[in-house]
Short mmCIF file of C-alpha atoms in Angstrom, two decimals:
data_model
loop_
_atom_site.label_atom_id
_atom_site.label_comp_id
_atom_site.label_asym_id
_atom_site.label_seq_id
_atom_site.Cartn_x
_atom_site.Cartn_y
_atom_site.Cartn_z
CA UNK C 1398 123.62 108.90 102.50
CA UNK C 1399 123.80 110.77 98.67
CA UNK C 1400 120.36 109.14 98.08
CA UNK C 1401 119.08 110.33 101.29
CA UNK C 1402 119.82 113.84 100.75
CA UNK C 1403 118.93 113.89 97.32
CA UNK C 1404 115.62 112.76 98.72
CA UNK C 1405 115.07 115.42 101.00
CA UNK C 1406 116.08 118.16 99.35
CA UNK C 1407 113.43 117.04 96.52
CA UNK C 1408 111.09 117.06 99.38
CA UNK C 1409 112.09 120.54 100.48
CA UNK C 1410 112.68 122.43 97.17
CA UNK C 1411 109.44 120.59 95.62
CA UNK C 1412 107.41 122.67 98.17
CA UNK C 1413 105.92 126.12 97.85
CA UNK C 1414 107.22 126.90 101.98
CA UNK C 1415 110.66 127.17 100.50
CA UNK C 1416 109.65 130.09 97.84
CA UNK C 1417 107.29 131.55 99.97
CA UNK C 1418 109.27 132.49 102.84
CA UNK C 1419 112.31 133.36 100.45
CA UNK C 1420 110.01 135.49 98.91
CA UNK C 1421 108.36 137.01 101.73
CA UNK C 1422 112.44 138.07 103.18
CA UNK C 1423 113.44 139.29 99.75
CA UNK C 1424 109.86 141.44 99.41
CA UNK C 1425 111.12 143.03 102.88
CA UNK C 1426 114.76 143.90 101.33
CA UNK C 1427 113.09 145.33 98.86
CA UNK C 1428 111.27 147.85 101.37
CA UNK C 1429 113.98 148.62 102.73
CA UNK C 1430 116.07 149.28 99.89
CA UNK C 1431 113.12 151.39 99.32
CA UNK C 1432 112.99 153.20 102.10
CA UNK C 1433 117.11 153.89 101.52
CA UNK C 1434 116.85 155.38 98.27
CA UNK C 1435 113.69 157.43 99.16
CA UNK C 1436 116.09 158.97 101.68
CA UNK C 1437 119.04 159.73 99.68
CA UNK C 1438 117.09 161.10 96.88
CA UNK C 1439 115.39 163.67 99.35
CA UNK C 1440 119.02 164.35 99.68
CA UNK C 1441 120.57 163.17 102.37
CA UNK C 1442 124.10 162.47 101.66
CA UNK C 1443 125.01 160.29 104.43
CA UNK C 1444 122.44 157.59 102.79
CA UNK C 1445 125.06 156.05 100.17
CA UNK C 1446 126.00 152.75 99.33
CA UNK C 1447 128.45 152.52 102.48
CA UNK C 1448 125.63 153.05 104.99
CA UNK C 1449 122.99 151.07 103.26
CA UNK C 1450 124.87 148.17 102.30
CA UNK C 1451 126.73 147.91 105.81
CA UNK C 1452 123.23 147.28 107.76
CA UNK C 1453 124.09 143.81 106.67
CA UNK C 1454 126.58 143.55 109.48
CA UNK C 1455 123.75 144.74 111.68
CA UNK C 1456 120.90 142.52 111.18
CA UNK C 1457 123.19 139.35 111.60
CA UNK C 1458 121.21 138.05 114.09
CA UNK C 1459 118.00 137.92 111.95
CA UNK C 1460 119.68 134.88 110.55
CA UNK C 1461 120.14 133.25 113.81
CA UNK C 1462 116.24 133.22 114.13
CA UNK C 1463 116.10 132.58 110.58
CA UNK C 1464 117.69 129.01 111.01
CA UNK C 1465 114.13 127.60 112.95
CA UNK C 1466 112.12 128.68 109.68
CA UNK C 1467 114.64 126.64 107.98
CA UNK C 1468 114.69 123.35 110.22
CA UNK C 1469 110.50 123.87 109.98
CA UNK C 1470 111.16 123.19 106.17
CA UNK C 1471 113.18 120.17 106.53
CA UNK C 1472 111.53 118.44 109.41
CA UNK C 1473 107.72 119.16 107.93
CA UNK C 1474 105.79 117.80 111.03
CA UNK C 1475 107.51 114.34 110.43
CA UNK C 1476 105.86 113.27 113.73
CA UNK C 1477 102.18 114.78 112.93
CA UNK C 1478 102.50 112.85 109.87
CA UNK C 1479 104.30 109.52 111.07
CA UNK C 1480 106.84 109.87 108.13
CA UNK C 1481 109.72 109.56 110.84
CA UNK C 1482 108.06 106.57 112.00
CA UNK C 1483 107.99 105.20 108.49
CA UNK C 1484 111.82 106.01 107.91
CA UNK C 1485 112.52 104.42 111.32
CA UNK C 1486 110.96 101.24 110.30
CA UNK C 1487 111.66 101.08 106.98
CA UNK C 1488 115.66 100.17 108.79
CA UNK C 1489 117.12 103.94 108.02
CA UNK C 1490 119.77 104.21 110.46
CA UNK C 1491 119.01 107.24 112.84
CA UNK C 1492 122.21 108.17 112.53
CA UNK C 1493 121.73 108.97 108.69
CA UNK C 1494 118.44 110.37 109.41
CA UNK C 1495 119.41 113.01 112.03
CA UNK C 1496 122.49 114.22 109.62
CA UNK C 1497 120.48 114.01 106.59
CA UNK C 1498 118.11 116.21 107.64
CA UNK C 1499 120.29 118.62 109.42
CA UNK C 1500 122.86 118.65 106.32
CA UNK C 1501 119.97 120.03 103.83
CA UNK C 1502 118.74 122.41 106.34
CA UNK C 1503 122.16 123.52 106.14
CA UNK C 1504 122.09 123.72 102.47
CA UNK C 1505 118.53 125.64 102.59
CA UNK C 1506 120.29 128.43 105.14
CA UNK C 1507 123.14 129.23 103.34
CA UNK C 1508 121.26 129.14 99.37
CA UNK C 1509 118.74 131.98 101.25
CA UNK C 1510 121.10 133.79 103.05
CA UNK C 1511 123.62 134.16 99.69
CA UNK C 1512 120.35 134.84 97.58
CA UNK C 1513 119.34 137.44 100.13
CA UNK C 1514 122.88 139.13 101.18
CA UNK C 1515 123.78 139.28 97.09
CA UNK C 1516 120.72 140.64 95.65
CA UNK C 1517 120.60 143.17 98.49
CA UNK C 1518 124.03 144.74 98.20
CA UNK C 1519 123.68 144.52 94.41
CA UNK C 1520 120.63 146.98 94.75
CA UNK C 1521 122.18 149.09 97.11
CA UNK C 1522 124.72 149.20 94.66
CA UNK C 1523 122.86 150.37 91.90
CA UNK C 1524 120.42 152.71 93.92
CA UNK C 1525 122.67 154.55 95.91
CA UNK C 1526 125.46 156.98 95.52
CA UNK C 1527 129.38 155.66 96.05
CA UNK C 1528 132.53 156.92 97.15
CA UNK C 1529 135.83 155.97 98.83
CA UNK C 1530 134.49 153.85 101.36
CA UNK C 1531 132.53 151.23 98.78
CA UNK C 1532 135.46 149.08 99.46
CA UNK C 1533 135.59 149.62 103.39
CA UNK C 1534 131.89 148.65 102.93
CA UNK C 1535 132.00 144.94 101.08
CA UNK C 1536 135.47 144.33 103.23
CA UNK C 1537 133.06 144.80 106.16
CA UNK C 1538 130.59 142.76 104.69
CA UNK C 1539 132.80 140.32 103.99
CA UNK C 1540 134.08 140.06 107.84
CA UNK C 1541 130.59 139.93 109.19
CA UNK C 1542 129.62 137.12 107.00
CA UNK C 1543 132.92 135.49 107.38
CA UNK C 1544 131.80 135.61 111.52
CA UNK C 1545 128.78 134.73 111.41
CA UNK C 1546 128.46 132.29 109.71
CA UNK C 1547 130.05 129.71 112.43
CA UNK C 1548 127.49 130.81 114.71
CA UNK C 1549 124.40 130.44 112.08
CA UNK C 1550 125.45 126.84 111.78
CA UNK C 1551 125.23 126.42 115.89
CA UNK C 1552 121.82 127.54 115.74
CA UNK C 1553 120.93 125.55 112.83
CA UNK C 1554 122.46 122.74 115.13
CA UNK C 1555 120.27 123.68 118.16
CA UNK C 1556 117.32 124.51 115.94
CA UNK C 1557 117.21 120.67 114.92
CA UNK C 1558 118.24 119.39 117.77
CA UNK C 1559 114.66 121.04 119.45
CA UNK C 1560 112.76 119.57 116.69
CA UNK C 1561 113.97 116.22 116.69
CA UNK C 1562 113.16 116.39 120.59
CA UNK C 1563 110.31 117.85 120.83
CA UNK C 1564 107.07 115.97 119.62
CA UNK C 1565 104.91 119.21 118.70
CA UNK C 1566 106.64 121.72 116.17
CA UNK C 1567 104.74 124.96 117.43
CA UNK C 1568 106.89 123.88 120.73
CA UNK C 1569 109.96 123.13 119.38
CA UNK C 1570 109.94 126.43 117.49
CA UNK C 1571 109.40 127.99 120.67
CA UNK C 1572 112.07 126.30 122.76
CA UNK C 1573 114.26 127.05 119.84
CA UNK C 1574 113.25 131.08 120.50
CA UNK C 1575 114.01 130.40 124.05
CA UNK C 1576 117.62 128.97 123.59
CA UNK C 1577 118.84 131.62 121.21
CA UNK C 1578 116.66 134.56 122.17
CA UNK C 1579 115.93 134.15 126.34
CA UNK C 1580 118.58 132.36 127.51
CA UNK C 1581 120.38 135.44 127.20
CA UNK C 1582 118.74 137.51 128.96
CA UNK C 1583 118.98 135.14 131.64
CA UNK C 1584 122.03 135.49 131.82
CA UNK C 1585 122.44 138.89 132.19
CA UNK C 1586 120.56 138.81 134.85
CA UNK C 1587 121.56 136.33 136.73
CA UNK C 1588 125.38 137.78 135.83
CA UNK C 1589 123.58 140.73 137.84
CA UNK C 1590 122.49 139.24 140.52
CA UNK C 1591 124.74 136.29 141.55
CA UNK C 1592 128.11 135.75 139.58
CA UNK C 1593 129.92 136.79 136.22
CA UNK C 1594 130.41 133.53 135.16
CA UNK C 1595 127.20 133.88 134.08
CA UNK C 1596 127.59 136.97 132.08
CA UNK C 1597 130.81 135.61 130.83
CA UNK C 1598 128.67 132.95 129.28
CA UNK C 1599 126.30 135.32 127.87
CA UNK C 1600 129.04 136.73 125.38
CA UNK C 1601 129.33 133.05 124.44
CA UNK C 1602 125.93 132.72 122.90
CA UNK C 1603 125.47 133.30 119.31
CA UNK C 1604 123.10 136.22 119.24
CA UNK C 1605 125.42 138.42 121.58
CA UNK C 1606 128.64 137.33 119.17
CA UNK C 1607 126.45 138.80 116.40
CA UNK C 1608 125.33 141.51 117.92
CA UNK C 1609 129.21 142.71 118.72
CA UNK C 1610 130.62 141.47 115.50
CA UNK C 1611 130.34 144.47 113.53
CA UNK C 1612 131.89 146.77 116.40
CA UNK C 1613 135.31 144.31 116.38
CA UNK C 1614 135.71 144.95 112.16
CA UNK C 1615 138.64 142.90 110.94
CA UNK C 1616 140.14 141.73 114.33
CA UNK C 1617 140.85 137.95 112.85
CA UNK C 1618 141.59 136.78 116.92
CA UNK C 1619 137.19 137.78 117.47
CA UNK C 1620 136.53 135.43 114.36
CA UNK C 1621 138.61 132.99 115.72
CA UNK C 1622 136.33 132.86 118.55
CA UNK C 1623 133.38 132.74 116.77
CA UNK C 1624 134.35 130.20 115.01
CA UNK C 1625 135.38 128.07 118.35
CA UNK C 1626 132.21 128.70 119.53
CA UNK C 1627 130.10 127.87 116.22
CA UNK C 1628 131.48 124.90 115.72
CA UNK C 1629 131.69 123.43 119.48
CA UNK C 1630 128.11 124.61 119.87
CA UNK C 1631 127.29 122.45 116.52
CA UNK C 1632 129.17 119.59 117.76
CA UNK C 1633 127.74 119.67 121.08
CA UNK C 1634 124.24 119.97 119.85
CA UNK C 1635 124.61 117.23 117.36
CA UNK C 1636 125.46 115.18 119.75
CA UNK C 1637 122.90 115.99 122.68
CA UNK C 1638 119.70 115.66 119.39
CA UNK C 1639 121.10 112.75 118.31
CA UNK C 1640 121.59 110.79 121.62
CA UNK C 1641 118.10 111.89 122.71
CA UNK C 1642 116.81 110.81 119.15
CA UNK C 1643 118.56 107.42 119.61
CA UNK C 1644 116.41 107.03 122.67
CA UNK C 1645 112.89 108.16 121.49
CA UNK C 1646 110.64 105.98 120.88
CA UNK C 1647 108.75 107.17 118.09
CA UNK C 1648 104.81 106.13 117.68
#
């Protein structure tokens, strides 16, 4: 399993995808930050470190979506190219294979999102003004993260689950979109129309835990629950991608 890994995080971190969307993320922090301290230095006060570095909490779900540009780096059209046939053949267990590549796509997420969430707040730091509530602001930070980052790991989970399912990659991206983005909405409606069970399992779903995260700051017993959630939507993804994978015949 070490060598496997190894091997495909030399394949991922050998290609320019990897630096090119990190690159393309960190060029739009850097309009933003931007945009910040152009507005505190035409003097509005309530643009200070507190306020700028917070919006952290409240683009959470970015990395939710974030998560299928990550499993796109690790699978790399492994059926277009018949490499997953090759590994298949070669006698890789698909066991190995399925864990392998969702462990590195792991590894991608979280080396972004710490690259991107620490160079961010350290420029808000040194752009913008500071004041009492600098440490309300990184304990806040700190919470969010702490949150979400159960629930980025479910969608990684469901993110490779669609890839290793679906054949085509433009398609699996989009069912991916549809499970964490639609499904939702869905919900909601059909919550609406028919029962609350079905909004009741709307508020399960990872982007509507993210979404209400910041607005429950420090109560441990909502983290708790993320954290149920994260990792039972993991587990139960693993195991639906990898049962379906042990099926597939791939050609």
């Amino acid at each position: 399993m070490r060598n496997y890994l190894a091997a495909e995080c030399y394949k991922v971190f050998r290609r320019k995808y990897f630096y090119f969307a990190l690159a393309g993320a960190l060029v739009l922090e850097g309009i933003l930050l931007w945009g910040c301290w152009l507005t505190s230095s035409w003097g509005n006060e309530g643009m200070n470190f507190y306020s700028a570095s917070t919006l952290v909490a409240v683009m959470l779900s970015i990395g939710v979506y974030a998560t299928i540009i990550t499993s796109d780096m690790v699978f790399s059209e492994q059926y277009k190219q018949n490499t997953l046939k090759n590994e298949v053949s070669y006698g890789m267990p698909r066991v190995r294979i399925y864990l392998g590549k969702l462990a590195v796509a792991i590894l991608v997420s979280i080396l972004a999102a710490v690259v991107m969430v620490v160079l961010y707040v350290a420029g808000c730091w040194v752009l913008l003004s500071h004041g009492d509530t600098d440490a309300s602001a990184l304990a806040l930070i700190g919470y969010s993260l702490l949150g979400a980052f159960p629930l980025w790991l479910a969608a990684q989970g469901i993110t490779m689950a669609c890839y290793f399912m679906v054949r085509n990659t433009t398609l699996a991206a989009f069912v991916s979109v549809g499970l964490l983005g639609v499904v939702p909405g869905i919900l909601q409606g059909l919550g609406l129309l028919f029962h609350p069970v079905f909004e009741t399992v709307r508020q399960l779903m990872p982007t509507v835990m993210l979404e209400k995260l910041p607005n429950t700051a420090f109560q441990m017993d909502y983290v708790g629950l993320c954290w149920l959630v994260g990792i039972g939507l993991l587990v139960l993804s693993v195991v639906v991608g990898m049962a379906a994978f042990q099926k597939k015949e791939i050609r």
